[in-house]
Every structure is written in C-alpha cells, then in structure tokens.
XYZ file of C-alpha atoms in Angstrom:
575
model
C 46.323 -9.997 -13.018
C 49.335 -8.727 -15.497
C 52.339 -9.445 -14.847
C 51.175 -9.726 -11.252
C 49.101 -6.542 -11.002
C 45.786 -6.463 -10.474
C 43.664 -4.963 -13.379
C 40.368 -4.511 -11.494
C 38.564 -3.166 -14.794
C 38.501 -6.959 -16.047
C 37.113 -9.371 -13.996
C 34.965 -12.324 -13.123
C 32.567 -12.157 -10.258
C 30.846 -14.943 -8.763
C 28.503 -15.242 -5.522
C 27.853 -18.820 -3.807
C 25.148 -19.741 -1.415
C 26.914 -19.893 1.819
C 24.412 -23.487 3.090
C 24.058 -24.883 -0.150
C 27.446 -24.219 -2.493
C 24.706 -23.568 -5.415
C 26.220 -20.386 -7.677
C 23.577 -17.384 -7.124
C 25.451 -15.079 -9.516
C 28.010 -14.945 -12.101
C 29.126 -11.842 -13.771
C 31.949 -11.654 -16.211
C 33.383 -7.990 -17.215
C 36.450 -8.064 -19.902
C 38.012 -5.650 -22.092
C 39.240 -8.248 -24.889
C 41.114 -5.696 -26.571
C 43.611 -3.747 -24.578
C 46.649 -3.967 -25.039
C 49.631 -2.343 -22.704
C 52.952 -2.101 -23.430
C 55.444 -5.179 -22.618
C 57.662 -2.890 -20.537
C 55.445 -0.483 -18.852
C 57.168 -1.043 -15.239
C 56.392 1.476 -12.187
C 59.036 4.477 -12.318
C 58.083 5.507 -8.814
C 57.961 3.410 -5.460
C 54.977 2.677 -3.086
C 56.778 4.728 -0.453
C 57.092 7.294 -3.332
C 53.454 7.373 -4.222
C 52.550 7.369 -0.708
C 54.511 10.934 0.247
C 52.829 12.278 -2.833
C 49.507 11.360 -1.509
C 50.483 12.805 1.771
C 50.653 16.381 0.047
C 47.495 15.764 -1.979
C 45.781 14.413 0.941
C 42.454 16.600 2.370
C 40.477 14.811 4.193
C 37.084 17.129 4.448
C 33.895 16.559 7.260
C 30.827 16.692 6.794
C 27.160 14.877 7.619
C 26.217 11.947 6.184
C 22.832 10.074 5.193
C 22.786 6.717 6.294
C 20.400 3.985 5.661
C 20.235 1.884 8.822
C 17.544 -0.938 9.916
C 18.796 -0.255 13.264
C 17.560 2.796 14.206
C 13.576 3.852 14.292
C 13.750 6.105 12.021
C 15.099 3.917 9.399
C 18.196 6.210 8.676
C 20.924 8.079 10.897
C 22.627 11.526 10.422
C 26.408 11.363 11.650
C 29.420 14.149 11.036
C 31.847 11.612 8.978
C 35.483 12.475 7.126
C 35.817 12.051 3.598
C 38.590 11.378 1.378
C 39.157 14.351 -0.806
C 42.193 15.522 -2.956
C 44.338 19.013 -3.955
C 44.861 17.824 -6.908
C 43.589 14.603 -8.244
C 43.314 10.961 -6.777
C 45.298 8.906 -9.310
C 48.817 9.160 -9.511
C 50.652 7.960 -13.231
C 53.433 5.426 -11.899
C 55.469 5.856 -15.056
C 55.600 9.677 -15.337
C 54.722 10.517 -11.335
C 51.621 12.987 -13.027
C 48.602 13.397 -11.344
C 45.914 11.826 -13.164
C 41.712 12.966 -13.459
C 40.522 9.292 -12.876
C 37.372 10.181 -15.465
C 40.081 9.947 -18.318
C 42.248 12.700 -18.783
C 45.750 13.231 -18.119
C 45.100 17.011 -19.134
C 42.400 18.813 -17.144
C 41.733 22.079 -14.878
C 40.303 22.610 -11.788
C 37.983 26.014 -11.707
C 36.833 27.432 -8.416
C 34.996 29.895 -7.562
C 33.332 31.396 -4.312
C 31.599 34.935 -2.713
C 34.129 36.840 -0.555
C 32.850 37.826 2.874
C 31.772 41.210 1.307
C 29.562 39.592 -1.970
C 28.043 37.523 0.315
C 26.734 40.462 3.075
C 25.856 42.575 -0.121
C 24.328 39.580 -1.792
C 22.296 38.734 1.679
C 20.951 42.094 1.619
C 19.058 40.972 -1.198
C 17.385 38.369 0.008
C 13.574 39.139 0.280
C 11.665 36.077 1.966
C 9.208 33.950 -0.220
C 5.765 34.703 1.058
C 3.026 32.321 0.368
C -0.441 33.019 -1.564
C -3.593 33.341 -0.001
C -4.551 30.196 -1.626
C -2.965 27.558 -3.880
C -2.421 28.499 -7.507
C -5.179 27.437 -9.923
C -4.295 25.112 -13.160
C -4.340 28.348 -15.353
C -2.595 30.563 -12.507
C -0.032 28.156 -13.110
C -0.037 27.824 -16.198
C 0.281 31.745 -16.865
C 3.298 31.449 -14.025
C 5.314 28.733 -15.510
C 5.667 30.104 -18.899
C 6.370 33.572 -17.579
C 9.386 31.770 -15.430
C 10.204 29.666 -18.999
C 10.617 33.242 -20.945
C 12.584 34.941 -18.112
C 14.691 31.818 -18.224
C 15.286 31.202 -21.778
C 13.822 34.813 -23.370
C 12.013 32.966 -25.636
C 8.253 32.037 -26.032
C 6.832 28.501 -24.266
C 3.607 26.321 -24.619
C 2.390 23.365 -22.272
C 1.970 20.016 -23.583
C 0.629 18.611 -20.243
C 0.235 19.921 -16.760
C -0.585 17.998 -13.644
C -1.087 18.645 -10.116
C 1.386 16.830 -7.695
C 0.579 16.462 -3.710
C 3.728 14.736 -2.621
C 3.301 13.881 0.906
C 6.244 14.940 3.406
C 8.637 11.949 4.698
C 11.903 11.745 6.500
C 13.826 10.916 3.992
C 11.985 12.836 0.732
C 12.813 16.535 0.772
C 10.720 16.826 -2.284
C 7.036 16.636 0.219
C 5.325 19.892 -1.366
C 2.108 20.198 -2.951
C 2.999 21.582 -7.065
C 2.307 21.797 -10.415
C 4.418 19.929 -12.939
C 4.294 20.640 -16.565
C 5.583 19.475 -20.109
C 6.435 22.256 -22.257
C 8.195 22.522 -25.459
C 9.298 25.855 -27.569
C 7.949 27.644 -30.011
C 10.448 28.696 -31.047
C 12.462 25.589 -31.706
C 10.723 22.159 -31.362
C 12.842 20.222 -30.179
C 13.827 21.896 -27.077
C 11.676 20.544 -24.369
C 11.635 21.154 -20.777
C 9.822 19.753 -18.033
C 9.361 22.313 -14.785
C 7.740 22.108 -11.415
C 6.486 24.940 -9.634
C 5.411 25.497 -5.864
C 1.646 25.638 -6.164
C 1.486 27.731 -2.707
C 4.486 30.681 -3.728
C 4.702 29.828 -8.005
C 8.662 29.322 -7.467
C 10.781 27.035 -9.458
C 11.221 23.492 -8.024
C 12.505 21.741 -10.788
C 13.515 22.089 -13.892
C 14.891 19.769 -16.714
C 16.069 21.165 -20.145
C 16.312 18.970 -22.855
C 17.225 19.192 -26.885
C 16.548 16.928 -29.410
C 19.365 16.944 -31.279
C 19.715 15.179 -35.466
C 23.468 14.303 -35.706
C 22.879 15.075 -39.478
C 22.590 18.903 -38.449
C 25.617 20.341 -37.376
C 24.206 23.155 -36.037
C 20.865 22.063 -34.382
C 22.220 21.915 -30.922
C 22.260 25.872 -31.006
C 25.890 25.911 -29.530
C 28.385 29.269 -30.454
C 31.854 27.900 -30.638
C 32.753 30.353 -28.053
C 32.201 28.730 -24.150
C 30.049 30.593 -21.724
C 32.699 31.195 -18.804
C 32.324 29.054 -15.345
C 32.091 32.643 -13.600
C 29.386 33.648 -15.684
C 27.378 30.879 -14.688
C 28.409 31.120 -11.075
C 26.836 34.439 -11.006
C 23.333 33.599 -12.804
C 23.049 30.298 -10.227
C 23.073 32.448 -7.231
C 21.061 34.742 -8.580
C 18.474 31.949 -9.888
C 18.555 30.514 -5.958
C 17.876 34.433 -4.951
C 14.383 34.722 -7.134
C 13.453 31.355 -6.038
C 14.876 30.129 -2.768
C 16.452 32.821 -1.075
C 15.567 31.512 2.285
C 18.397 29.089 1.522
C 21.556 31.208 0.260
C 22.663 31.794 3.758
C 22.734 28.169 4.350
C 24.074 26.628 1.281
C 28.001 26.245 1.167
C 29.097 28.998 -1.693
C 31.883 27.574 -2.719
C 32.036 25.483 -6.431
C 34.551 23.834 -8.623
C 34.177 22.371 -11.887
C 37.334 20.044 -13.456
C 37.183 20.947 -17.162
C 39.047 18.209 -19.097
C 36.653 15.251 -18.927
C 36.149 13.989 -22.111
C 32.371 12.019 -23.395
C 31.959 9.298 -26.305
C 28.689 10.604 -27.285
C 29.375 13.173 -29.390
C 25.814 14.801 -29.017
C 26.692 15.170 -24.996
C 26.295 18.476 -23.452
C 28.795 19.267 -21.530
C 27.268 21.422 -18.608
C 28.551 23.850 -15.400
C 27.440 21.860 -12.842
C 26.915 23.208 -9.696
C 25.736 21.534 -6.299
C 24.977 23.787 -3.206
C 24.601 21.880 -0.026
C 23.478 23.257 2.747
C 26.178 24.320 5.621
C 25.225 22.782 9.151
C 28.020 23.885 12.670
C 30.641 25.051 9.581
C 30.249 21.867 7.507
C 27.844 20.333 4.822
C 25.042 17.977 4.734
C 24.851 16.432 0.908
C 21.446 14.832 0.941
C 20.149 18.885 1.459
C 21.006 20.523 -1.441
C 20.330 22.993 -4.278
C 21.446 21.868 -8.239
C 21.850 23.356 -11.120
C 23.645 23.123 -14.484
C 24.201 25.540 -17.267
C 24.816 24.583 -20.955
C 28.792 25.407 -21.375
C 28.245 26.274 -24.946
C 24.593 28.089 -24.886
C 24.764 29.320 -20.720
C 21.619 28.218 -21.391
C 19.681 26.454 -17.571
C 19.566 22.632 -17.875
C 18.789 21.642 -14.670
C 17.462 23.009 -11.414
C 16.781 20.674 -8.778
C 16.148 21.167 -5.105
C 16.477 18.643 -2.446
C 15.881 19.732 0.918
C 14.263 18.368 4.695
C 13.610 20.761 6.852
C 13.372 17.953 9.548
C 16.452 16.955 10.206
C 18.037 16.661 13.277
C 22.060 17.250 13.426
C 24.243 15.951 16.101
C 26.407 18.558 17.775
C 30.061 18.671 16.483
C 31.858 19.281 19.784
C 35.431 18.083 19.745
C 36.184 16.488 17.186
C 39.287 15.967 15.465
C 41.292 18.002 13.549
C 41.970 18.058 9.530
C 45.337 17.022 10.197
C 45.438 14.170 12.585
C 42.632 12.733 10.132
C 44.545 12.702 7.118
C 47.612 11.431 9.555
C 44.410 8.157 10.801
C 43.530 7.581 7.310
C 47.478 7.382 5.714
C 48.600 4.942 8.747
C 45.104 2.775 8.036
C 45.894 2.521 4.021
C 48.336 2.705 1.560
C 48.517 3.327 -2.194
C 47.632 0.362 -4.500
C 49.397 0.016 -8.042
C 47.258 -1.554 -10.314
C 45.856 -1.499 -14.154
C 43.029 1.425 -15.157
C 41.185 1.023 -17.985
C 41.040 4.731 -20.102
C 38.574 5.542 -22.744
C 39.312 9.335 -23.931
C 37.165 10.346 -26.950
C 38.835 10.224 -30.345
C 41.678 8.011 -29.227
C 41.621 4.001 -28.460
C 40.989 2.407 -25.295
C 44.810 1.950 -22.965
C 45.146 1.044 -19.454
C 47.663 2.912 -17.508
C 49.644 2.085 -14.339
C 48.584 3.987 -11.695
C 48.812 4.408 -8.179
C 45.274 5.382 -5.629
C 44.883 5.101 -2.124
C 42.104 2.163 -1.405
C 38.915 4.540 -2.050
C 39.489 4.347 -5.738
C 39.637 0.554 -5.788
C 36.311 -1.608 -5.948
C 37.241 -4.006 -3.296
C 37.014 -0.968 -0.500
C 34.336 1.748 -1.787
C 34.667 5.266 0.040
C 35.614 4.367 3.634
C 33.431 6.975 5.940
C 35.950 7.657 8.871
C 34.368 9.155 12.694
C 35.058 12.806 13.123
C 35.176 12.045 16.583
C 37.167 9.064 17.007
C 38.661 8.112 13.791
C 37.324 5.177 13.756
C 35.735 3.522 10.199
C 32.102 3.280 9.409
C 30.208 1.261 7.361
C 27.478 2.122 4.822
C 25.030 2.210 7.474
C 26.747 4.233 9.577
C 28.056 1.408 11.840
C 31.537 1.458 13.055
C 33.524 -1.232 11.332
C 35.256 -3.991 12.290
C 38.893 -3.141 11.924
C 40.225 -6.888 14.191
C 39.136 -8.511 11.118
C 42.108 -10.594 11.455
C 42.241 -10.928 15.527
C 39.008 -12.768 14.764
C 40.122 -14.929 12.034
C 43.007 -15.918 14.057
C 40.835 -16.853 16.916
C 38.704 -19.566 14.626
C 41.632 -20.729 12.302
C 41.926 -24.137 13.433
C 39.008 -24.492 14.349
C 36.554 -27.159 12.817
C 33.391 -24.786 12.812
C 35.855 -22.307 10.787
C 33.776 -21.868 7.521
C 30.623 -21.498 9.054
C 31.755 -18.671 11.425
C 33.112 -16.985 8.734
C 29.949 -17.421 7.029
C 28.027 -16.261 10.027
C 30.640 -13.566 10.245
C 30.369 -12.482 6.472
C 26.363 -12.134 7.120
C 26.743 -9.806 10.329
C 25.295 -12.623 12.691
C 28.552 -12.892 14.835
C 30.109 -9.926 16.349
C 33.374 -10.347 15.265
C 34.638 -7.572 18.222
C 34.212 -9.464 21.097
C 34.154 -13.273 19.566
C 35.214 -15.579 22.424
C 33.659 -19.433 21.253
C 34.278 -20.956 24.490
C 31.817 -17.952 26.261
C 28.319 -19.415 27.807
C 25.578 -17.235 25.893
C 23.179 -15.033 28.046
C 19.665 -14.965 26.936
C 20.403 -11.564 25.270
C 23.060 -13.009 23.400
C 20.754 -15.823 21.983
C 17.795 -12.720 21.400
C 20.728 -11.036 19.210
C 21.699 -13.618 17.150
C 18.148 -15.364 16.545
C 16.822 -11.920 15.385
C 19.973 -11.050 13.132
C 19.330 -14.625 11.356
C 15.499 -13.767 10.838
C 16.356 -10.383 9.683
C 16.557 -6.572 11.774
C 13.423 -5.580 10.223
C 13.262 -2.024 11.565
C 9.853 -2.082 9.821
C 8.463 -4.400 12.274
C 8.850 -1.569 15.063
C 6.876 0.256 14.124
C 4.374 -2.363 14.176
C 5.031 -3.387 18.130
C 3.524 -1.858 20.992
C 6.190 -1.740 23.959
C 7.071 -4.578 26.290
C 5.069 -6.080 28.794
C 7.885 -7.999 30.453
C 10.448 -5.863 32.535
C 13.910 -5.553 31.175
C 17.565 -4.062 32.086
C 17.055 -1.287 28.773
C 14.849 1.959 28.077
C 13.209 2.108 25.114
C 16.021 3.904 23.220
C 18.422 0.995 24.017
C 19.145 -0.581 20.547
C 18.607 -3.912 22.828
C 14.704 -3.192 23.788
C 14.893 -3.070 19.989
C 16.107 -6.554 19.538
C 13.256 -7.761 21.996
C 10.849 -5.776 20.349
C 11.354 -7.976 17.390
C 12.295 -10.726 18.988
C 8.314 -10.680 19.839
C 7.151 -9.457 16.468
C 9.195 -13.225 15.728
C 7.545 -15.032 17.578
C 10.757 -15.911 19.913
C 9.873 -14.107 23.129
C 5.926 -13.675 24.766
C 4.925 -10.265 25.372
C 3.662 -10.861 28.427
C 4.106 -9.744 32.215
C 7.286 -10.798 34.023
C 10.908 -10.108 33.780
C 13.557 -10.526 31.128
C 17.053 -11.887 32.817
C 18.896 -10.603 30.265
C 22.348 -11.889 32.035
C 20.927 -15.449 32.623
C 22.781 -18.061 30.858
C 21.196 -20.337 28.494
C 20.691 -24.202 28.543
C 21.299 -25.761 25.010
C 17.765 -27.298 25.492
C 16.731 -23.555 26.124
C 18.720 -22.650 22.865
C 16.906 -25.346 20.554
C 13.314 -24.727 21.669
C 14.303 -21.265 20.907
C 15.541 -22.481 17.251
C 12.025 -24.665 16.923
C 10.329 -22.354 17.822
C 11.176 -19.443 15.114
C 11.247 -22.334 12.669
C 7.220 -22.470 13.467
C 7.649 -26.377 14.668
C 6.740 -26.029 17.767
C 2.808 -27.645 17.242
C 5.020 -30.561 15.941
C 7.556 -30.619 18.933
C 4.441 -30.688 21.542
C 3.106 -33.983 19.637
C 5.371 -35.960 22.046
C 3.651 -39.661 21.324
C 5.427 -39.283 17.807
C 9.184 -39.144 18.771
C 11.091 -41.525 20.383
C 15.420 -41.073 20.848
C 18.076 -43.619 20.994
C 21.001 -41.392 22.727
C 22.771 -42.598 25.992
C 21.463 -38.935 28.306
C 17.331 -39.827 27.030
C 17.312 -39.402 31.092
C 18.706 -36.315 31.638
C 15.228 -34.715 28.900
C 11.847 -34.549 30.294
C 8.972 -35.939 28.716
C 7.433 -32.104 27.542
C 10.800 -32.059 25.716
C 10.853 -35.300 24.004
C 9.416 -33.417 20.684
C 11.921 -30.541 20.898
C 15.359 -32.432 21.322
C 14.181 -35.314 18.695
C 13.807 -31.942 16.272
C 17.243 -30.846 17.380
C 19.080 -33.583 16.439
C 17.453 -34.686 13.067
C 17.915 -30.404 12.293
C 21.289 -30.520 13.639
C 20.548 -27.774 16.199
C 21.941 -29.466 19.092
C 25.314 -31.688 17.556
C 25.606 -35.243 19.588
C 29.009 -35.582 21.697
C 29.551 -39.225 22.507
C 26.016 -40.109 21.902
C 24.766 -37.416 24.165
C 22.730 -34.729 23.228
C 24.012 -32.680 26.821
C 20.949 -30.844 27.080
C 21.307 -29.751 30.690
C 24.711 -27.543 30.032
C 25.420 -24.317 29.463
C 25.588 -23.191 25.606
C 28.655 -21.658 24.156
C 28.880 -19.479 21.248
C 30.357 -21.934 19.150
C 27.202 -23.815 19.593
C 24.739 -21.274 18.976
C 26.366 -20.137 15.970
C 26.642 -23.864 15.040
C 22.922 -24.187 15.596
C 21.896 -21.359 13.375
C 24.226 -21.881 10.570
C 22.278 -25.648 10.575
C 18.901 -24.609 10.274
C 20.172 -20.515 8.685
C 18.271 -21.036 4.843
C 15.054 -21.769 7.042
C 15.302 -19.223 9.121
C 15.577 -16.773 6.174
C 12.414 -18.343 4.728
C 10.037 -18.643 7.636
C-alpha cells in the first residue's frame, strides 16, 4: 500500500495449509527501486473514471474452452461475454488519458478487415485441398517443404533433420494429423533457421517457425530496412497464405484484425511482428481455441510464424436468446467498479515509474478475466461453473458461528455449496455422496473407468449426480450392487461416520469389535457391529461428543458433516 493505495505489482504472497497452519508457499515480488512522486494525487473521481469506462466499455461474446472435471468429456464449450475496450483498459488518474496497459501512454490501434465484396471475390478463389493417393514419402517431402520455404522466403533452403509425426486425434488437440516436420536452415544466410510442418496426406503448411540468430555486435545482421512493411501489406499476404494452404477455413475464420503499435520491448534484438490470429466464426461469434496464426516480421514482411489450431469435433451450443451487447455492458458496470491503484511501467530507454491509474476489476490480479453468461448474465468460473456471487449471504450465515473457520475452509476448497448453505438442514444421502466425493477429489478420470450402476437411482446417466455415484463407487463409498439408492433419505450420524471410515480404508479395523471398548453415557443406544466404527469416530473426531454422548441415532446436519470432514480432510486427500 502507498499512501493507502494498493500497488499490486509489489507484493508478498503466502499460502497456509488449511488442517495444519504449516506455510506451503511463500513468494515475495518487490520493485526496490521505484520511486513516485510525493504528490501524485488522483485528478479524476471514481464516479469520473467509471462514466469513462461506460463509453469505452464493449463487452464482446464468444465460445469458450473450459477445463472441467465435471463433465465426461473433461472440458465444456459455453457462449461467454468478455470484457473488451474502444480504446484501452487503463485510465491515467492524473491526466484522465487512456493508457495501453503493456507500457505506453502513446500507441495506435490498426484495423483492418474484407468488405462484403473482397470477401465474395476472395471466396471465389477458394479451390478445396484434395488429398494424395497416398501419404508423401520422406523425399516427396522433402522436395515439398523446400519448394514451400523458397515460395515463402524466395530464397534457397536445406534440411538439417526431418521426421515423421503421427499425432493421434483427441478432443482437446486440434493438432491430430499424421506430418512431416523438418529443421531447415538457409543457404543463403546461416543463421536464419526455420522449423516447418507439412500435411503428409495434401503437402500443406501446418506450421511454421522462423527464427534469426542475431550477433548484437552486427548492426545489420538482423536483415531489417529502416522502412516498416505496412500492417495492410501483411493483412493481404496472410489471407492469401490461409488461401494456398487452408482455404477450407477462410469462410469460417473471423476476418477482422487489429494490431496496437506502440508497445515497447527491453530486448533490443526483439522482433517486433504483425500478429495476426483468425478464429474461427461459429452462429456470428468466435471460438478462440480454433484458430489460424500468423506473424510477419514488421521490418523484413518476412513469415515468422504460421500456426494452425483447429478440432473439427466440436460440438457448439445453440445461441438462441441471449442477451444483448448493451444490457451486458449495463450487468457487468452494476457488478464492478473501477479500482485506483499503483502500475508498475517499464518503457524501453527510460527508467522504471508507477503511475496512478484507474481499471475495472479484470485488470487487477485479485479477480482475473471474469467470464459472464450470454444467457443470463450470470458469472462463471474458470471451469465454466457459474459463480457464487452470495459470497457474503453465506459468510453472514456462519459469522458467529464456532465451526466458522472450517466452513470457510471447506468453502474456500469447493466442498460446501455456499448457494444453498443452511447448517441446521438434516443431510440426505445424496448430500453426504456430494460432499464425501468433493473431499476425495471429482476425478472425472475415474469415469471413464466405471461401468454404470447396478443399484436404481432418481438420475439418468447424464445427471451430473449419477456422476457423483459413479465415483462414489470407484471410492469405495457406495456398493455397486442391485437395489435402490434413496437419494432423499436422511442420514443417521452413525450412517455418516461409517461412511467417513470407510473412505479412510478403516473399516477391517472398525469390524475388529473385541478391540474397542467406549466410556460415553448413550454406549446403549450403539449396537455391538458398531462398537469399532463409533470408537473410530470419536478418537478421529468424526462424530464430536455433546454431553458425553456420541447421539448416534439422530439425524445429521450439515454443520456436522462438514465438521466431520474438515476432521479427518488431510486423510481423505491422501487415501
């Protein structure tokens, strides 16, 4: 903190065990020597800032990859709104400026994109990529990749190395083609080197990396002119690249580019690069993860990178009503407001300052890039899960309360759904499935490992709860065997700590009843079978003792069950 504002650039980071209080991780980032000016003070108000950012505002949808243990698959595919920006997302709070958060105050924003009529005279172009008769040979490819190389860069190649790449298909790897991949360098000039991947079954370009060896003691080894390629040049010669190669795809890729030219680099032999990313266009908006990229040397227009990412497998959900641009920039002003804070700049050629700025919470590190419903406007996690926005109904239901650390703990871990926390509420037997498989871990994994149910349930094997009883076998905490699940039932605490023992793997030791014996005022009220069980319970502290009574006969509440795992919680996560 300066002078009471946060500078999130310097800071100390530490992570505690939750159980034990023992210090997992310690982290300490700080810029010793910035200094800032003793009366930098905010010009502008927060009210100010926020009617700036009102203007600036564009939220944009589009589908997003997540990675999610929850579902089969192992990832979902959901139409999300993003925060985006007119201009730029930092404001300057002294001089009210827009500022490129990289580290300039200067910069320009190029765009460029196809009218209607380029693109229906560019389509006409397109001639589909037919497939050989057979696979390219090693020399077939070799003969193919350095005739792409010299159409490329109109100058002579030779392979170093070339290897032949099977690259099995997979949900989640667009890259599942069978190839050839070679090292080549120049012959012209040595140093340049670039590594390229060609479709073994059409000889197109898959990937290609350009790279220069450059000797700071040579001014003029990188090659560059001193006059820049223009960012419509290289526009042009990226479509047409995507033509020759993957034509298929220019009717599905979004057009339209823009490049902010300003950004500045400490390494003075960077290249600064056009860099172009063309995702492909799904119902009018884009999916990232599918994508065509490519990058152009700004000073040479010389390719530096081609890269294409692409599943053809994907499923997309429909986008029927969902809301407009406007009432989701509206959702996502009345959710957050713009921080002031410290920013640390580094711009090349000058000394390191940190600025007073204002950003709305995406720019901070205590928030990341909040992914907001198209549908609902509701926020999502990182795995796609809508968020828990009564963060602070449920902290005002446990404050007070003596179990208050560990349900925050619980809470913090995603054991306890913090939406519809009541402690008092009896658990069902689904409830107790839930939680018991969230403390051993939602291995989506294991699914794919277990056969279907035996036992009859109230869910269809879509239901994200036939998932939790799936593993809740694969556990070990539920018998796949012929009957009926009572998902509703309510749950004894007796039930509830054999159901503890039992993932814990002590349940030989539990059935050894000869070796317990328990001094507690209800020993009548717990049959002999469960002598073993309930002695385990209360040296574990699964069951807690009320008045000397271990109350094994009533109903469990939540506040018990979470008490129960957060007792036995670092064994559970190692059994």
């Amino acid at each position: 903190m300066i002078k009471g504002i946060p500078f999130y650039d310097n800071s100390i980071r530490v992570t505690v065990d939750g159980t034990t209080g023992k210090i997992i991780n310690y982290l300490n980032i700080w810029y010793d020597d910035i200094k800032i000016n003793k009366d930098t003070k905010a010009k502008i108000t927060e009210d100010q800032a926020k009617i700036l950012f009102k203007d600036n505002l564009q939220m944009y949808p589009y589908y997003c990859y997540f990675s999610n243990n929850y579902s089969e698959k192992g990832f979902v595919i959901k139409p999300v709104f993003s925060v985006s920006y007119k201009k730029m997302p930092l404001i300057d709070a002294i001089s009210s400026k827009w500022i490129n958060h990289s580290y300039n105050i200067n910069y320009t924003k190029l765009e460029k994109d196809l009218t209607e009529k380029e693109k229906e005279n560019l389509f006409k172009k397109i001639k589909p990529i037919k497939n050989y008769d057979k696979e390219l040979t090693k020399e077939e490819a070799s003969k193919k990749i350095l005739s792409l190389l010299k159409q490329i860069y109109n100058e002579d190649f030779k392979i170093n190395k070339i290897d032949y790449l099977d690259n099995g298909v997979s949900e989640t790897n667009g890259h599942g083609r069978i190839s050839w991949f070679a090292q080549t360098s120049s012959n012209k000039d040595k140093r340049k080197e670039v590594n390229i991947t060609i479709n073994a079954e059409n000889g197109t370009l898959v990937n290609l990396y350009k790279f220069t060896i450059y000797d700071p003691k040579d001014s003029n080894s990188n090659g560059k002119t001193s006059k820049e390629i223009s960012f419509d040049e290289v526009y042009k010669k990226a479509l047409d690249l995507i033509l020759q190669n993957q034509p298929e795809k220019l009717k599905e890729v979004v057009t339209k580019q823009s490049y902010i030219k300003g950004n500045s680099n400490n390494n003075d032999n960077y290249r600064d690069e056009y860099c172009f990313i063309f995702n492909q266009k799904v119902n009018g908006i884009s999916y990232l993860n599918n994508n065509i990229s490519i990058s152009y040397d700004i000073k040479t227009g010389e390719l530096s990178n081609f890269d294409i990412y692409w599943n053809e497998n994907i499923k997309f959900p429909s986008l029927d009503k969902f809301l407009s641009i406007k009432k989701a920039n509206e959702i996502y002003l009345n959710k957050f407001s713009p921080i002031l804070y410290y920013k640390y700049f580094k711009e090349k050629g000058k000394n390191p300052e940190i600025k007073l700025v204002y950003s709305l919470p995406v720019e901070t590190p205590y928030y990341g890039n909040p992914y907001m419903d198209v549908f609902t406007g509701n926020l999502l996690s990182d795995t796609g899960e809508f968020l828990d926005e009564n963060i602070d109904l449920f902290k005002e239901k446990i404050k007070g309360n003596k179990y208050e650390k560990l349900l925050s703990i619980l809470a913090f871990n995603n054991i306890v759904d913090t939406r519809n926390f009541d402690p008092k509420k009896d658990i069902t037997n689904m409830d107790l499935i839930k939680m018991l498989v969230l403390a051993k871990g939602y291995n989506v994994s294991l699914l794919e490992k277990t056969s279907s149910l035996n036992f009859k349930s109230n869910y269809d094997k879509e239901d994200i709860n036939y998932k939790y009883l799936q593993l809740a076998v694969a556990y070990g905490i539920l018998e796949n065997k012929e009957g009926v699940f009572d998902s509703n039932g309510l749950v004894k605490r007796k039930t509830m700590a054999k159901s503890l023992i039992k993932v814990l793997g002590y349940e030989p030791l539990a059935k050894c009843t000869d070796m317990f014996k328990l001094n507690i005022a209800d020993i009548k009220d717990i049959d002999k079978e469960d002598l073993g069980y309930m002695s385990i319970a209360k040296s574990l502290n699964i069951l807690e003792i009320q008045d000397n009574k271990l109350n094994p006969n009533n109903n469990a509440t939540t506040t018990e069950l979470c008490y129960a795992i957060y007792n036995v919680l670092s064994n559970l996560r190692h059994n």
